[in-house]
Coordinates of C-alpha atoms in Angstrom, one line a residue:
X1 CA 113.6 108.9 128.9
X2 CA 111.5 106.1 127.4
X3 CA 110.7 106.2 123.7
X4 CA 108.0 106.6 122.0
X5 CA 105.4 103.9 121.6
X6 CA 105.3 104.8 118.0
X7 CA 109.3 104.6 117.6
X8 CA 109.4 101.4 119.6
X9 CA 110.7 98.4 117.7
X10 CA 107.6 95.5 117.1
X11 CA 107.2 92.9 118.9
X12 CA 104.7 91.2 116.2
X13 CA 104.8 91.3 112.9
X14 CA 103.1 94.3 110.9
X15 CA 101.7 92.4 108.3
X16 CA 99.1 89.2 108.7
X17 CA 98.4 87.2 106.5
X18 CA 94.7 86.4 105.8
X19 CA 94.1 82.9 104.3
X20 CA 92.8 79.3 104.6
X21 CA 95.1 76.6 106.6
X22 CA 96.3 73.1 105.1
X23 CA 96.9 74.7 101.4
X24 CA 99.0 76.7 99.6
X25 CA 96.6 78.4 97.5
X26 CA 96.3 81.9 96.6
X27 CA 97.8 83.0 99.7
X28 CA 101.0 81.4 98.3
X29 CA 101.8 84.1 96.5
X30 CA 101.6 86.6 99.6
X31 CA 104.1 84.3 101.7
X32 CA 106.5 83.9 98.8
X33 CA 106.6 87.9 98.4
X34 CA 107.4 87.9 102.5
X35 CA 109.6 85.1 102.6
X36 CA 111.7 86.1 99.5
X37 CA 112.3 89.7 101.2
X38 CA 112.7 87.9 104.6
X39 CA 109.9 90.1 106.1
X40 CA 108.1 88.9 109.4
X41 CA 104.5 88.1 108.9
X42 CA 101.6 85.9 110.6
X43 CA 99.9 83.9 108.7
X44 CA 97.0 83.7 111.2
X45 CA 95.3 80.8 110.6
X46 CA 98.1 78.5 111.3
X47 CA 100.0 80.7 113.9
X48 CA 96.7 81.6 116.0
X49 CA 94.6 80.3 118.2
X50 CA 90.9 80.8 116.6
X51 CA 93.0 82.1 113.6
X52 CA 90.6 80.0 110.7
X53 CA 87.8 82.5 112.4
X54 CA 89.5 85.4 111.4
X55 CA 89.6 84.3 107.9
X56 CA 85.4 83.5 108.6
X57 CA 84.7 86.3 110.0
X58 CA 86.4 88.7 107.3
X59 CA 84.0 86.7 104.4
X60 CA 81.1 86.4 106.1
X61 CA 77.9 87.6 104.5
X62 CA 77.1 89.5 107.5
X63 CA 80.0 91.5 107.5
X64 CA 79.6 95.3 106.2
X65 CA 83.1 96.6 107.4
X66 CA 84.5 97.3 110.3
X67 CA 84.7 100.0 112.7
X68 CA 88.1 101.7 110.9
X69 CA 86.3 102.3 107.8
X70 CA 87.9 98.9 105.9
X71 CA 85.3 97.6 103.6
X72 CA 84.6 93.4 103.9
X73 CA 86.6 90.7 102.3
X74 CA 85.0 89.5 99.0
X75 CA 87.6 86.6 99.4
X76 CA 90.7 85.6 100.5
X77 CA 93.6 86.2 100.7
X78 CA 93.4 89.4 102.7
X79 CA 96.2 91.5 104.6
X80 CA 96.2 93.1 107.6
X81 CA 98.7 95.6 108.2
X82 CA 98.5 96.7 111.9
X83 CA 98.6 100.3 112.5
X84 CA 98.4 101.7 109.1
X85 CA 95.4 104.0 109.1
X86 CA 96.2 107.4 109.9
X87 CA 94.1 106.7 113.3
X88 CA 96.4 103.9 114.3
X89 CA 93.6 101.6 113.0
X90 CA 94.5 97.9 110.8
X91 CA 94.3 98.8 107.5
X92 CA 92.3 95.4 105.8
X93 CA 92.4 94.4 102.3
X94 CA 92.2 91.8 100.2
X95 CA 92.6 90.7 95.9
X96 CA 96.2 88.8 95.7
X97 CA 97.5 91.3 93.3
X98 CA 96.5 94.4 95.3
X99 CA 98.4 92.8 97.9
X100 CA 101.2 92.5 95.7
X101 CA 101.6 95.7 94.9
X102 CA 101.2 97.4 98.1
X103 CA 103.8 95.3 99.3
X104 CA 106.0 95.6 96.5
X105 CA 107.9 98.9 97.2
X106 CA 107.7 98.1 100.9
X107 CA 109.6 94.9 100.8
X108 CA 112.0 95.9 98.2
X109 CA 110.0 93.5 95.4
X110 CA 110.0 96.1 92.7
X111 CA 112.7 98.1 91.3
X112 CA 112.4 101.8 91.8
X113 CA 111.3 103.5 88.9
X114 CA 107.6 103.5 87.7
X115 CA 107.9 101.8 84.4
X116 CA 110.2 98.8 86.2
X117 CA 106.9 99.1 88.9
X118 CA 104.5 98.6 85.9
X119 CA 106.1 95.8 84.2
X120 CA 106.2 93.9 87.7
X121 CA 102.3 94.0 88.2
X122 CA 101.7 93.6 84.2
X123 CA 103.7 90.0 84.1
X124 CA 102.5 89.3 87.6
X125 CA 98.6 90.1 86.6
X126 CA 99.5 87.4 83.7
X127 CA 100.7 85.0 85.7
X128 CA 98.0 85.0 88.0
X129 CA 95.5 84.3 84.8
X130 CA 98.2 81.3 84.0
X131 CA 96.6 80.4 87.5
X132 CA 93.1 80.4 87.6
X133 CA 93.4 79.1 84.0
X134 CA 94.4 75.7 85.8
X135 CA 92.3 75.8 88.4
X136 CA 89.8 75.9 85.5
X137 CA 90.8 72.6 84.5
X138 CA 89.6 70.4 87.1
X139 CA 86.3 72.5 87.5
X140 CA 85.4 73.9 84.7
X141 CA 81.8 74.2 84.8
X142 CA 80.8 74.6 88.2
X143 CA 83.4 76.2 91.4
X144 CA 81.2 74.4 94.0
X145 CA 80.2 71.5 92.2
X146 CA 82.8 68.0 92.6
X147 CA 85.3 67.1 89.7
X148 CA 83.6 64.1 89.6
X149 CA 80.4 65.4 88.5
X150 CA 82.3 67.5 86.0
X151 CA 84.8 65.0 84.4
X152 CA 84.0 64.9 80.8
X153 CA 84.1 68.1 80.6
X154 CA 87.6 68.7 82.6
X155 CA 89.1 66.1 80.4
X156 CA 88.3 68.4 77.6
X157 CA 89.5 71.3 79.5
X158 CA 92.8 70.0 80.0
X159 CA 93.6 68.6 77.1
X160 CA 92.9 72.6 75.7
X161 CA 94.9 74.3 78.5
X162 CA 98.2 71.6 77.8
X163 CA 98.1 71.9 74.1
X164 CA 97.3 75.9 73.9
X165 CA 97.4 78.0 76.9
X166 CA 100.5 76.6 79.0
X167 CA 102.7 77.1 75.6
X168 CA 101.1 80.2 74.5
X169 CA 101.9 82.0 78.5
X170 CA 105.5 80.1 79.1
X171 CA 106.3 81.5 75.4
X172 CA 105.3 84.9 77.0
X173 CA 107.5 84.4 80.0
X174 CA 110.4 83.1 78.0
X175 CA 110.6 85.9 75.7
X176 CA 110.7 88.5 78.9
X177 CA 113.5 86.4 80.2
X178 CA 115.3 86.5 76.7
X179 CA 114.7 89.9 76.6
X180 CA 115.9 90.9 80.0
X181 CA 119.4 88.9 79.5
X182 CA 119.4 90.5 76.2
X183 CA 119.6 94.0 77.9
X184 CA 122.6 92.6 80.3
X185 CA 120.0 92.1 83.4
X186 CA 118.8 88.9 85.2
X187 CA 121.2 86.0 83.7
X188 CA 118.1 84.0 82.7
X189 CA 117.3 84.0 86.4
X190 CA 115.1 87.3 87.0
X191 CA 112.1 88.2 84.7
X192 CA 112.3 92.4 85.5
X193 CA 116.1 93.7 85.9
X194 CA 119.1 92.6 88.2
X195 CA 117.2 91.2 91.4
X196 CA 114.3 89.5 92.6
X197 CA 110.9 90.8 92.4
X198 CA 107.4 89.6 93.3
X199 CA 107.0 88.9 89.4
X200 CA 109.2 86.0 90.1
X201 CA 108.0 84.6 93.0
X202 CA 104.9 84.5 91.4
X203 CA 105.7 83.2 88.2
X204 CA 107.5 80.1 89.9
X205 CA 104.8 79.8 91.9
X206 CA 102.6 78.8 88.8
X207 CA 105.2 77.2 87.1
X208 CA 105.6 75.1 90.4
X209 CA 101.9 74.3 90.5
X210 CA 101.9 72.9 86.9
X211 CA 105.1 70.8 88.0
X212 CA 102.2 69.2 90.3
X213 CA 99.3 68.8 88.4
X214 CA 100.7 68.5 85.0
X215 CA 104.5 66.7 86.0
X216 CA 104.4 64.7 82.3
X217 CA 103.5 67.7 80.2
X218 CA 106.2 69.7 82.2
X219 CA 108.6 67.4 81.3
X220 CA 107.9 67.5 77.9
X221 CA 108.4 71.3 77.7
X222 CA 111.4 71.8 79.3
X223 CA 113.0 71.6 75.6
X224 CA 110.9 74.3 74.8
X225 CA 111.3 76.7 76.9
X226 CA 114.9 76.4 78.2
X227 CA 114.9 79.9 79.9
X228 CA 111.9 79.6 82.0
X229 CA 112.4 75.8 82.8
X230 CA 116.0 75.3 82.7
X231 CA 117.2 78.7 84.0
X232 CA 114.5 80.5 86.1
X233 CA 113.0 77.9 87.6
X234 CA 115.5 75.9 89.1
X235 CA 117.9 78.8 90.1
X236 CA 114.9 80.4 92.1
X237 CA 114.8 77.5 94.0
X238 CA 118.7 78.6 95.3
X239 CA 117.8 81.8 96.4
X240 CA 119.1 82.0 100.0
X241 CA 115.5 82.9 101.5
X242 CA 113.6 80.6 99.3
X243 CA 115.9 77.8 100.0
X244 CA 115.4 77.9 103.9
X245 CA 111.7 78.6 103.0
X246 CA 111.1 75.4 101.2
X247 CA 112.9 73.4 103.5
X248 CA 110.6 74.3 106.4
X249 CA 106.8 73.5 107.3
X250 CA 105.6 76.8 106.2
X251 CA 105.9 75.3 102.4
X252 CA 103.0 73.6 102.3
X253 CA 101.9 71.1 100.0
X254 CA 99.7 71.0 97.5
X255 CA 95.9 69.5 98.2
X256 CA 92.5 70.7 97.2
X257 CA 93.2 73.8 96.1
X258 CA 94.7 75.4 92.5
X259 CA 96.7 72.6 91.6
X260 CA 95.4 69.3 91.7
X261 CA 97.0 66.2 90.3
X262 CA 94.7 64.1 88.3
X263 CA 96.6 62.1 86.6
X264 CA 93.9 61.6 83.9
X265 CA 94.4 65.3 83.1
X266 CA 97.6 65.0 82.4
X267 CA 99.7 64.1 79.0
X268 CA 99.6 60.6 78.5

């Protein structure tokens, strides 16, 4: 007897991935959360023919929703899980940490209890403002404007987001790590318990973006925050997953999008 349609095994992934080719960006986080968990995703854009109109499409200012009821994309990223509306419909939605969470329990990224699920999304929601805090730097007046035309002021910015805000979040992130080992979890090397969660992958993903734009004022913290520098940052990098993940062209690297290297931006 054949089985099922609904209990047949996959043949494409469940989950695609909604996001702009050629950076690593904001969708960055999403792939780290699949890769880490070894999860089979498209990232459309790259893997599909006509895939950059998907991503198009889902923004455009003509779009009101679609047929299944899923409101429009303000921006991306956006997920599309095939199948997941009680109709059989795609479910569609989009914000990074949204994403986050709804992937979270289903790719084993959070621990099981609800407090362990809270502090997850709480350092995670941080380290996404760590994020967009740098982005601010190079253009911190106008989003569509050049950082030419905006200079002065990003010089400004910078010198503000070195001296105050990168200490003032890593001293945040070192004293979860601190407090984690101090409880007998994580060895320095995970920010909630005794395993990876999406906190971490996105944490590192900052940190690794300000390794890019910023590599001299990096440098010049690592004596300050041991933990998060010294421990957590390098030993993510040996996660098995990760490993294979950063080796391959799926890693992208880093262009015109968060993180930017200007090296006038950076610690002189």
């Amino acid at each position: 007897m054949a089985e099922p349609a609904s209990k047949k095994q996959r043949t494409t992934p469940e989950y695609e991935l909604i996001y702009w080719p050629g950076i690593p960006g904001r969708g960055e986080y999403v792939r780290l959360a699949f890769e880490a968990s070894g999860t089979p995703y498209a990232d459309v854009a790259r893997e599909k023919k006509g895939g950059v109109s998907t991503v198009t499409s889902a923004i455009s200012s003509d779009n009101t929703g679609d047929s299944a009821g899923n409101p429009p994309v303000f921006a991306p990223p956006a997920l599309r899980v095939v199948g997941a509306l009680p109709d059989g419909s795609d479910l569609v939605f989009h914000q990074t940490s949204t994403i986050l969470s709804y992937l979270g329990p289903r790719t084993g990224l959070v621990p099981g209890d609800e407090a362990g699920r809270l502090y997850v999304s709480q350092i995670t929601a941080t380290a996404l403002d760590l994020g967009n805090e740098a982005h601010d730097t190079h253009h911190p007046v106008a989003v569509m404007a050049y950082y030419e035309e905006q200079k002065d002021e990003s010089l400004r910015k910078a010198e503000d987001f070195r001296k105050s805000r990168i200490p003032k979040f890593f001293s945040y992130f070192e004293r979860i790590l601190k407090g984690n080992q101090e409880r007998g979890n994580g060895q320095g090397k995970y920010l909630v318990g005794e395993k990876l969660t999406y906190a971490d992958t996105t944490v590192w993903q900052v940190v690794d973006g300000l390794f890019h734009a910023f590599p001299k004022e990096m440098e010049a913290r690592k004596e300050d925050f041991p933990l998060l520098l010294g421990e957590f940052y390098p030993n993510f990098k040996e996660e098995k997953r990760i490993k294979e993940y950063l080796a391959t062209e799926r890693r992208q690297e880093y262009g015109k999008g968060i993180f930017r290297r200007y090296p006038e931006l950076d610690r002189t």
